[in-house]
Coordinates of C-alpha atoms in Angstrom, one line a residue:
M1 CA -14.0 4.7 -10.9
S2 CA -10.6 5.7 -11.5
S3 CA -7.2 4.7 -9.4
P4 CA -6.0 7.1 -7.4
S5 CA -3.4 9.6 -9.0
T6 CA -0.8 11.2 -7.8
S7 CA 0.6 15.0 -7.7
P8 CA 3.9 16.5 -7.6
Q9 CA 5.8 16.1 -4.1
V10 CA 9.3 18.1 -3.7
T11 CA 9.8 18.6 0.2
R12 CA 13.7 19.3 -1.3
P13 CA 15.7 21.3 -0.2
D14 CA 18.3 23.4 -2.7
E15 CA 21.2 21.1 -1.1
V16 CA 21.1 17.8 -3.5
V17 CA 23.2 15.3 -4.3
I18 CA 21.9 13.7 -7.2
I19 CA 23.4 9.0 -7.1
L20 CA 23.1 7.2 -10.3
D21 CA 22.9 3.8 -9.9
F22 CA 24.5 1.7 -12.1
G23 CA 22.4 -1.0 -9.9
A24 CA 24.5 -1.8 -6.7
Q25 CA 23.2 -3.6 -3.7
Y26 CA 24.3 -1.3 -1.8
S27 CA 23.2 1.6 -3.7
Q28 CA 20.3 2.5 -1.3
L29 CA 22.9 3.0 1.3
I30 CA 24.6 5.2 0.4
A31 CA 21.7 7.1 0.2
R32 CA 21.8 7.1 3.7
R33 CA 25.0 7.8 4.3
I34 CA 25.2 10.5 2.5
R35 CA 21.6 11.5 4.5
E36 CA 23.5 10.7 7.4
C37 CA 25.9 14.0 7.2
K38 CA 22.5 15.5 6.8
V39 CA 22.9 16.2 3.2
Y40 CA 19.8 15.9 0.8
C41 CA 19.9 13.4 -1.6
E42 CA 18.1 10.4 -4.3
L43 CA 18.6 7.2 -6.3
L44 CA 17.9 7.6 -9.8
P45 CA 19.1 5.2 -12.9
Y46 CA 21.8 5.6 -14.8
D47 CA 21.1 6.3 -18.1
T48 CA 18.8 9.5 -16.4
P49 CA 19.1 12.6 -18.9
A50 CA 22.3 14.8 -18.0
E51 CA 18.9 17.6 -18.3
K52 CA 16.0 15.9 -15.9
I53 CA 19.7 15.8 -13.6
A54 CA 20.3 19.4 -13.6
A55 CA 16.4 19.9 -13.2
F56 CA 17.1 18.9 -9.4
K57 CA 20.4 21.7 -9.6
P58 CA 23.0 19.2 -8.0
K59 CA 25.7 20.2 -5.7
G60 CA 27.7 16.8 -7.1
L61 CA 26.4 12.9 -8.6
V62 CA 27.6 9.8 -7.3
F63 CA 28.1 6.7 -9.0
S64 CA 27.4 3.7 -7.1
G65 CA 29.2 0.5 -7.9
G66 CA 26.9 -2.1 -9.9
P67 CA 27.3 -5.9 -11.4
A68 CA 28.3 -5.3 -14.0
S69 CA 32.4 -5.3 -16.3
V70 CA 32.7 -2.1 -18.2
Y71 CA 33.6 -4.5 -21.1
D72 CA 30.2 -6.2 -21.2
D73 CA 28.0 -6.2 -24.3
G74 CA 25.4 -3.6 -22.3
A75 CA 27.3 -2.0 -20.0
P76 CA 25.8 0.8 -18.5
E77 CA 27.3 4.0 -19.2
C78 CA 25.5 7.2 -18.4
D79 CA 24.9 10.6 -20.4
P80 CA 28.0 11.9 -21.2
A81 CA 26.8 15.0 -21.4
V82 CA 26.9 14.7 -17.8
F83 CA 30.3 15.1 -18.0
E84 CA 29.8 18.4 -18.8
M85 CA 27.9 20.1 -15.9
G86 CA 29.9 20.9 -14.0
I87 CA 30.3 19.7 -10.3
P88 CA 31.8 17.0 -8.9
I89 CA 31.0 13.3 -9.0
L90 CA 32.5 11.0 -6.9
G91 CA 32.8 6.7 -9.0
I92 CA 32.9 4.0 -6.6
C93 CA 33.4 1.1 -7.1
Y94 CA 32.1 0.0 -11.2
G95 CA 31.2 4.3 -10.6
M96 CA 35.1 4.1 -10.4
Q97 CA 36.2 1.1 -13.1
Y98 CA 33.2 3.7 -16.0
M99 CA 34.4 6.7 -14.9
A100 CA 38.1 5.7 -15.3
H101 CA 37.0 3.8 -18.3
A102 CA 34.7 6.7 -20.0
L103 CA 37.6 9.6 -19.8
G104 CA 40.6 7.9 -20.9
G105 CA 41.7 4.6 -18.0
D106 CA 42.8 1.3 -18.4
V107 CA 40.6 -0.9 -16.5
H108 CA 41.5 -4.8 -16.7
P109 CA 40.2 -8.2 -15.0
G110 CA 42.4 -8.1 -12.0
D111 CA 44.9 -11.5 -11.5
K112 CA 42.9 -11.8 -8.0
R113 CA 39.7 -9.8 -7.1
E114 CA 39.3 -8.7 -4.1
Y115 CA 37.1 -8.9 -1.9
G116 CA 35.8 -8.2 1.6
R117 CA 38.6 -6.9 4.4
T118 CA 41.3 -5.5 2.9
E119 CA 43.9 -2.6 3.6
L120 CA 44.1 0.5 2.1
H121 CA 47.5 1.9 1.3
V122 CA 47.1 6.1 1.3
V123 CA 49.3 8.0 -1.1
D124 CA 48.0 11.3 -1.1
G125 CA 46.3 13.1 1.5
S126 CA 44.9 15.5 0.5
D127 CA 41.6 15.2 -1.5
L128 CA 39.1 12.8 0.9
F129 CA 41.9 11.1 2.7
K130 CA 42.4 14.3 4.9
D131 CA 42.9 14.4 7.8
L132 CA 42.6 10.0 8.0
N133 CA 45.6 7.7 8.8
P134 CA 47.7 6.5 5.3
Q135 CA 47.2 3.5 6.2
L136 CA 43.2 2.5 6.4
I137 CA 40.8 -0.4 6.1
C138 CA 37.7 -0.7 3.7
W139 CA 35.4 -3.0 2.1
M140 CA 35.9 -4.5 -1.5
S141 CA 34.0 -6.5 -4.2
H142 CA 35.3 -6.2 -7.3
G143 CA 36.6 -8.7 -10.1
D144 CA 37.8 -5.3 -12.8
C145 CA 40.3 -3.2 -11.3
V146 CA 42.1 0.3 -13.3
T147 CA 45.5 0.1 -14.1
A148 CA 45.9 3.2 -15.0
P149 CA 43.6 6.5 -14.3
P150 CA 42.5 9.1 -17.5
P151 CA 44.0 11.9 -18.3
G152 CA 44.2 14.7 -15.3
F153 CA 44.0 12.0 -13.3
V154 CA 46.3 10.6 -9.9
V155 CA 46.8 7.7 -7.7
T156 CA 45.9 8.2 -4.3
A157 CA 45.9 4.9 -2.3
R158 CA 46.5 1.2 -3.3
T159 CA 46.2 -2.8 -2.2
E160 CA 48.8 -4.7 -2.7
N161 CA 46.0 -6.2 -6.1
S162 CA 44.8 -2.5 -6.8
P163 CA 47.4 -0.3 -8.4
V164 CA 44.4 2.7 -8.4
A165 CA 42.4 1.7 -5.4
A166 CA 41.3 5.8 -5.5
M167 CA 41.8 8.5 -7.8
A168 CA 40.6 11.8 -8.0
N169 CA 41.7 15.2 -10.8
L170 CA 41.2 17.8 -7.9
E171 CA 41.1 20.9 -11.6
R172 CA 37.8 19.1 -11.7
N173 CA 36.8 17.6 -8.1
W174 CA 36.5 14.2 -9.8
F175 CA 37.0 10.8 -7.7
G176 CA 36.9 7.2 -7.7
V177 CA 37.5 4.1 -4.5
Q178 CA 37.2 0.8 -5.2
F179 CA 36.2 0.4 -2.7
H180 CA 33.3 0.4 -1.3
P181 CA 33.0 4.0 2.1
E182 CA 29.2 3.1 2.6
V183 CA 28.8 -0.2 4.7
V184 CA 30.0 -0.4 7.8
H185 CA 33.0 -2.0 7.2
T186 CA 34.7 0.8 5.9
P187 CA 34.9 2.3 9.4
W188 CA 36.3 5.9 8.4
G189 CA 34.0 5.6 5.1
I190 CA 31.8 8.0 6.2
E191 CA 34.5 9.9 6.6
I192 CA 34.8 10.2 2.5
L193 CA 31.8 10.9 2.2
R194 CA 31.4 14.2 4.2
N195 CA 34.8 15.1 2.9
F196 CA 33.3 14.7 -0.5
L197 CA 30.2 17.2 0.6
Y198 CA 31.9 19.2 2.2
R199 CA 35.3 19.9 0.9
F200 CA 34.4 19.7 -2.7
C201 CA 30.2 20.3 -3.3
G202 CA 30.3 22.8 -1.2
C203 CA 27.1 21.3 1.5
A204 CA 26.5 22.6 4.4
G205 CA 24.9 19.9 5.8
M206 CA 21.0 21.9 6.7
W207 CA 19.0 17.7 5.8
T208 CA 17.5 17.6 8.7
M209 CA 14.0 16.9 10.4
A210 CA 13.2 20.5 11.7
N211 CA 13.7 21.5 7.8
F212 CA 11.3 19.1 6.7
V213 CA 8.6 19.2 8.7
R214 CA 9.4 23.1 7.8
Q215 CA 9.2 23.2 4.1
A216 CA 6.8 19.2 3.7
I217 CA 3.6 21.8 5.2
D218 CA 4.0 24.6 2.5
D219 CA 4.6 21.8 0.0
I220 CA 1.4 20.1 1.8
R221 CA -0.6 22.8 2.4
A222 CA -0.1 24.1 -1.7
Q223 CA -0.5 20.5 -2.2
V224 CA -4.5 19.8 -0.5
G225 CA -5.9 23.8 -0.9
S226 CA -9.0 23.4 1.0
A227 CA -9.7 20.3 0.4
R228 CA -10.7 17.3 2.7
V229 CA -7.8 14.3 3.8
V230 CA -9.4 11.1 4.6
C231 CA -6.3 9.0 6.1
G232 CA -5.3 5.3 6.6
L233 CA -4.3 4.7 9.6
S234 CA -3.1 0.9 10.4
G235 CA -1.7 0.9 13.6
G236 CA 2.3 0.4 11.8
V237 CA 4.9 4.4 12.1
D238 CA 4.6 5.1 8.7
S239 CA 0.9 5.7 8.5
A240 CA 1.0 7.3 12.3
V241 CA 3.6 9.3 11.5
A242 CA 2.5 10.4 7.8
G243 CA -0.7 12.0 9.5
A244 CA 0.5 13.1 12.2
L245 CA 2.4 15.6 9.6
V246 CA -0.9 16.1 7.1
H247 CA -2.0 16.8 11.0
R248 CA 0.4 19.4 11.7
A249 CA 0.1 21.2 8.4
I250 CA -4.1 21.0 7.8
G251 CA -5.7 20.4 11.4
D252 CA -9.7 19.8 10.6
Q253 CA -9.3 19.5 6.9
L254 CA -8.3 15.5 7.9
T255 CA -10.3 12.6 8.6
C256 CA -8.4 9.4 10.5
I257 CA -10.2 6.6 9.9
F258 CA -8.4 3.5 12.0
V259 CA -9.9 -0.1 11.2
D260 CA -9.3 -2.3 13.7
H261 CA -9.5 -5.9 11.6
G262 CA -9.1 -7.4 14.9
M263 CA -5.7 -8.6 14.5
L264 CA -3.4 -6.0 16.1
R265 CA -1.0 -6.8 19.2
K266 CA -2.4 -6.8 22.3
D267 CA -3.1 -2.7 23.9
E268 CA -2.4 -1.6 19.9
A269 CA -5.8 0.3 19.1
Q270 CA -6.1 2.0 22.4
Q271 CA -2.3 3.6 21.6
V272 CA -3.5 4.7 18.1
E273 CA -6.8 5.7 19.2
R274 CA -4.3 8.1 22.6
A275 CA -2.5 9.1 19.6
F276 CA -4.9 10.8 17.8
H277 CA -8.1 10.9 19.2
D278 CA -6.7 12.4 22.5
A279 CA -3.6 14.5 22.3
L280 CA -3.5 15.2 19.1
R281 CA -7.5 15.7 19.0
A282 CA -7.4 14.8 14.5
H283 CA -11.5 14.2 13.7
F284 CA -10.3 10.1 14.4
I285 CA -12.9 7.3 13.6
H286 CA -12.3 3.8 15.2
V287 CA -13.6 0.9 13.1
Q288 CA -14.7 -2.4 15.1
A289 CA -14.7 -4.5 12.4
E290 CA -13.0 -7.9 13.8
E291 CA -16.2 -10.4 13.3
R292 CA -16.4 -8.5 9.8
F293 CA -13.0 -9.5 8.9
L294 CA -13.3 -13.3 10.8
A295 CA -16.9 -14.1 9.3
R296 CA -14.7 -13.7 5.7
L297 CA -11.6 -15.9 6.8
A298 CA -13.4 -18.8 7.6
G299 CA -12.1 -22.0 6.8
V300 CA -8.8 -20.0 5.0
T301 CA -5.4 -20.6 5.6
E302 CA -3.2 -20.2 2.3
P303 CA -1.3 -17.6 3.4
E304 CA -1.6 -15.5 -0.4
A305 CA -5.9 -16.3 0.2
K306 CA -5.8 -14.8 3.7
R307 CA -4.0 -11.7 2.5
K308 CA -5.8 -10.5 -0.2
I309 CA -9.5 -11.4 1.5
I310 CA -7.8 -9.0 4.4
G311 CA -6.0 -6.2 2.1
N312 CA -10.6 -6.2 -0.3
E313 CA -12.0 -6.5 2.8
F314 CA -10.4 -3.2 4.6
I315 CA -10.5 -1.3 0.8
E316 CA -14.3 -2.2 1.4
V317 CA -14.8 -0.9 4.6
F318 CA -12.4 1.2 4.2
S319 CA -14.2 3.3 1.8
E320 CA -17.3 2.9 3.3
E321 CA -16.1 5.0 5.8
A322 CA -15.0 7.8 3.7
K323 CA -16.8 7.6 1.1
A324 CA -19.9 8.5 4.4
I325 CA -17.7 11.4 5.4
G326 CA -18.3 12.1 1.7
N327 CA -16.0 15.5 -0.5
V328 CA -13.6 13.5 -0.1
D329 CA -10.2 14.4 -2.1
F330 CA -7.5 13.1 -0.7
L331 CA -5.9 10.1 0.9
V332 CA -2.6 10.2 2.6
Q333 CA -0.3 7.0 2.4
G334 CA 2.6 6.4 4.2
T335 CA 4.8 5.4 1.4
L336 CA 8.4 5.1 2.0
Y337 CA 11.3 6.6 -0.7
P338 CA 12.5 2.9 -0.4
D339 CA 9.4 1.8 -1.3
I340 CA 9.4 3.7 -4.4
V341 CA 12.4 2.8 -5.4
E342 CA 11.5 -1.4 -5.9
S343 CA 8.9 -0.5 -7.1
G344 CA 10.6 0.5 -10.2
V345 CA 9.4 4.6 -9.7
T346 CA 11.9 6.7 -9.3
S347 CA 11.4 10.9 -7.9
S348 CA 11.8 10.9 -11.8
G349 CA 9.5 9.4 -12.9
K350 CA 11.3 7.0 -15.1
K351 CA 10.3 3.2 -14.2
T352 CA 13.7 1.1 -12.6
A353 CA 14.0 -2.7 -12.5
V354 CA 11.3 -3.7 -10.0
I355 CA 12.8 -5.9 -7.3
K356 CA 9.3 -6.2 -5.4
S357 CA 5.6 -4.3 -5.3
H358 CA 4.5 -2.9 -2.2
H359 CA 0.4 -2.4 -1.2
N360 CA 1.3 1.5 -0.8
V361 CA 2.9 2.4 -3.9
G362 CA 0.1 3.9 -6.3
G363 CA -2.6 3.9 -3.6
L364 CA -5.7 2.2 -2.9
P365 CA -6.8 -0.2 -7.0
E366 CA -9.7 1.7 -8.4
K367 CA -11.4 1.7 -5.3
M368 CA -11.3 5.3 -4.7
N369 CA -11.8 7.9 -6.9
L370 CA -8.9 9.8 -5.1
K371 CA -5.7 12.1 -5.0
L372 CA -2.7 9.8 -3.3
L373 CA -1.1 12.7 -0.1
E374 CA 2.9 10.9 -0.3
P375 CA 4.6 13.0 2.6
L376 CA 6.8 10.4 2.7
R377 CA 7.8 9.8 -0.2
N378 CA 11.3 10.5 -0.5
L379 CA 12.3 9.2 3.4
F380 CA 13.8 6.4 5.0
K381 CA 12.4 3.8 7.2
D382 CA 15.2 6.0 10.3
E383 CA 14.2 9.0 9.1
V384 CA 10.1 8.6 9.4
R385 CA 11.0 7.7 13.4
R386 CA 12.8 10.7 13.4
L387 CA 10.3 13.0 12.2
G388 CA 7.5 10.9 14.8
E389 CA 9.9 12.4 17.1
E390 CA 10.4 16.3 15.9
L391 CA 6.3 15.8 15.6
E392 CA 6.4 14.9 19.2
L393 CA 3.8 11.4 18.5
P394 CA 5.0 8.7 21.7
D395 CA 7.7 6.3 21.9
S396 CA 4.8 3.5 21.4
I397 CA 4.0 4.4 18.1
V398 CA 7.3 5.7 16.6
W399 CA 10.1 3.2 18.3
R400 CA 7.2 0.0 17.2
M401 CA 9.3 -2.6 15.3
P402 CA 7.9 -3.1 11.6
F403 CA 4.1 -5.4 12.0
P404 CA 2.4 -6.3 8.3
G405 CA -0.8 -5.1 7.2
P406 CA -2.8 -8.1 7.5
G407 CA -1.3 -8.5 10.8
L408 CA -1.0 -11.4 13.4
A409 CA -3.2 -13.4 10.7
I410 CA 0.2 -14.4 8.8
R411 CA 1.3 -15.3 12.1
I412 CA -0.9 -18.4 12.7
I413 CA 0.0 -20.5 11.4
G414 CA -3.6 -22.2 9.7
E415 CA -6.5 -21.1 9.9
V416 CA -7.5 -17.3 11.9
N417 CA -10.0 -17.8 14.7
K418 CA -10.6 -16.4 18.1
E419 CA -9.0 -18.5 20.6
R420 CA -5.9 -18.3 18.6
L421 CA -5.7 -14.9 18.3
E422 CA -5.8 -14.1 21.5
I423 CA -3.3 -16.5 22.1
L424 CA -0.7 -15.0 19.5
R425 CA -1.6 -11.9 20.9
E426 CA -1.0 -12.6 24.2
A427 CA 2.1 -14.5 23.9
D428 CA 3.6 -11.3 21.9
H429 CA 3.6 -9.3 25.1
V430 CA 5.6 -11.7 27.2
I431 CA 7.8 -11.7 24.3
V432 CA 8.5 -7.9 23.8
D433 CA 7.4 -7.3 27.5
E434 CA 11.0 -9.7 27.8
I435 CA 12.9 -8.1 24.8
K436 CA 12.6 -4.7 27.4
R437 CA 12.9 -5.8 30.3
A438 CA 16.9 -7.1 28.8
G439 CA 16.8 -3.8 27.0
L440 CA 17.2 -5.3 23.9
Y441 CA 13.9 -3.3 21.9
R442 CA 15.6 -1.1 19.9
K443 CA 18.9 -3.5 19.1
L444 CA 16.3 -6.3 17.5
W445 CA 14.8 -5.3 14.3
Q446 CA 11.9 -6.9 15.3
A447 CA 11.0 -9.9 17.4
F448 CA 6.9 -11.5 17.7
A449 CA 5.4 -15.0 18.7
V450 CA 4.8 -17.8 16.1
L451 CA 1.4 -20.3 15.8
P452 CA 1.6 -22.7 14.2
V453 CA -0.9 -25.0 14.1
I454 CA -0.6 -28.3 15.2
R455 CA 0.0 -29.3 19.5
S456 CA 2.6 -31.6 21.4
V457 CA 2.2 -33.5 23.7
G458 CA 3.1 -31.6 27.7
V459 CA 3.2 -32.5 31.7
M460 CA 2.2 -29.4 33.7
G461 CA 1.1 -30.1 37.5
D462 CA 1.7 -34.3 37.3
H463 CA -0.4 -33.9 34.3
R464 CA -1.1 -34.5 30.6
T465 CA -1.5 -31.2 28.0
Y466 CA -2.1 -31.0 24.0
A467 CA -1.8 -27.7 23.1
Y468 CA 0.1 -25.2 21.0
P469 CA 4.0 -24.1 21.2
I470 CA 4.2 -20.8 20.2
V471 CA 7.6 -20.0 18.1
L472 CA 9.6 -17.4 18.6
R473 CA 11.0 -15.4 15.9
A474 CA 14.3 -12.7 16.9
V475 CA 16.0 -10.9 13.7
T476 CA 18.9 -7.8 13.4
S477 CA 18.6 -5.6 10.6
E478 CA 19.2 -2.1 8.5
D479 CA 16.4 -2.2 6.2
A480 CA 14.8 -5.8 6.2
M481 CA 16.3 -6.4 3.1
T482 CA 18.6 -9.2 5.0
A483 CA 18.2 -10.0 8.6
D484 CA 20.5 -12.8 10.6
W485 CA 18.8 -14.4 13.4
A486 CA 19.5 -12.5 17.2
R487 CA 21.7 -14.1 19.7
L488 CA 19.2 -13.6 22.5
P489 CA 21.1 -14.8 26.0
W490 CA 19.8 -17.8 27.7
E491 CA 18.8 -16.0 30.4
V492 CA 15.8 -14.1 28.3
L493 CA 14.4 -17.3 26.6
E494 CA 14.1 -18.6 29.6
K495 CA 12.1 -15.7 31.1
I496 CA 9.8 -16.4 28.1
S497 CA 9.8 -19.6 27.8
N498 CA 8.0 -19.7 31.9
R499 CA 6.0 -16.8 31.0
L500 CA 4.9 -18.4 28.1
I501 CA 3.4 -21.8 29.4
N502 CA 2.3 -21.0 32.3
E503 CA 0.9 -17.6 32.1
V504 CA -0.5 -18.0 28.5
K505 CA -3.3 -20.7 28.6
G506 CA -3.6 -23.1 25.4
V507 CA 0.7 -22.9 25.8
N508 CA 3.2 -25.4 26.9
R509 CA 6.3 -25.5 24.4
L510 CA 8.0 -22.6 22.5
V511 CA 11.0 -22.9 19.8
Y512 CA 13.8 -19.8 18.7
D513 CA 13.6 -20.1 14.8
V514 CA 17.5 -20.1 14.0
T515 CA 16.8 -18.4 10.2
S516 CA 18.6 -15.1 8.9
K517 CA 17.3 -14.1 5.2
P518 CA 18.4 -16.2 2.8
P519 CA 17.1 -18.3 2.1
G520 CA 14.4 -17.7 4.8
T521 CA 12.7 -14.2 5.0
I522 CA 11.1 -12.6 8.6
E523 CA 7.7 -13.3 9.0
W524 CA 6.9 -17.0 7.9
E525 CA 4.2 -16.2 5.4

């Protein structure tokens, strides 16, 4: 059997801004901020040929930051023809230094490096700084600095250590800023981006979920035609929204297959079934496969072994169900834009640096001869949630916290069995319930229970207990690339502890994980 193939899926509006990625840790954040301005954008490798960029018909370009110096051997450079495209350009940090160097300005190592919070003095407020205070705070992160702008540019802002903290060529609508307008530490940075997009690129801000839905439906119908499609529902946000969008487009041509491996959160299977079978009236197959999965996991304690067993068994079950349907041509996956970027594949088809591989980039391996339908591949997580609301999915699905594909199996640190799954499921329910009661649910990226397969001594009702501890993990994050442990109020921790010990049989202790990412990961396995 051949592996799944992917047909072109554009779902791209008329207004597009391209970000050339020079390796910055903030590149995806630039894209998210631009989309917050209701302008669609995509990330491409810094050396993408100008002709490929031109095919997008972009309204403007952004050069991202990056760790290199313009004087390094092999320093990243864009196609020189980019400067002949006649469209606005904004260079950020390294992007500004590269522009200055390439266009005839001077770049030198700074006498003092600038990192963190920095005072910015605007000397010309007629361009990106229009309507902003001349005395501002920005976030810097650089060693080299521009000491003289290229011909045709004027200095528009300075700092104590950067004589050219911003520059502009208003004749060509080219700009450079040494600071990072995309980070929250530059509180007015969104205004810089909005001025660039609206005043100089001529964008109208048409990137909305309502517009996306209309265009995505047309694209899906054009790609699928009269073919039959299957969607593997996991209980998570991404697959649910992808399935709902495809159902909106093709109706009864879609069959949703929900493989219940028995390692879901409390009431999760019922919530998914209510949303798709009862509310959407979609063709829905609920496969009860807990016993099958548990038999395969018996005696297994190594985390990666658990993941592989669950992943392979899921494919087997899903393949059997899809085969039973017959004559299926497409598989829906909830692949998101960060998955594509981090896995080293862009919409241009060019490989980039691989940060981490994602199981859903490329489809289910070799087992299935299906073409992929990935309607969310150009969206970020926050956009997927807005799309879910646009499609009128229930909040219980749209705002569900991220949940790993192997489910509770990798939150049991040790062998998985029915008893431990039930203990963990109830403990997780108590934690989430108290987080919601405290009004913290949407303020946290994740909050969940971990069950280490160890026991500790306790005393309950004058009797000795020998039971499991529960580890509470709660973190804040924007994108899960980094995360900080959440400073939960003491009274919330106390309520969780009391309820766990009183309500969940087999638990006699609560501990709280106060490790950030890095050095830890969000999940324990």
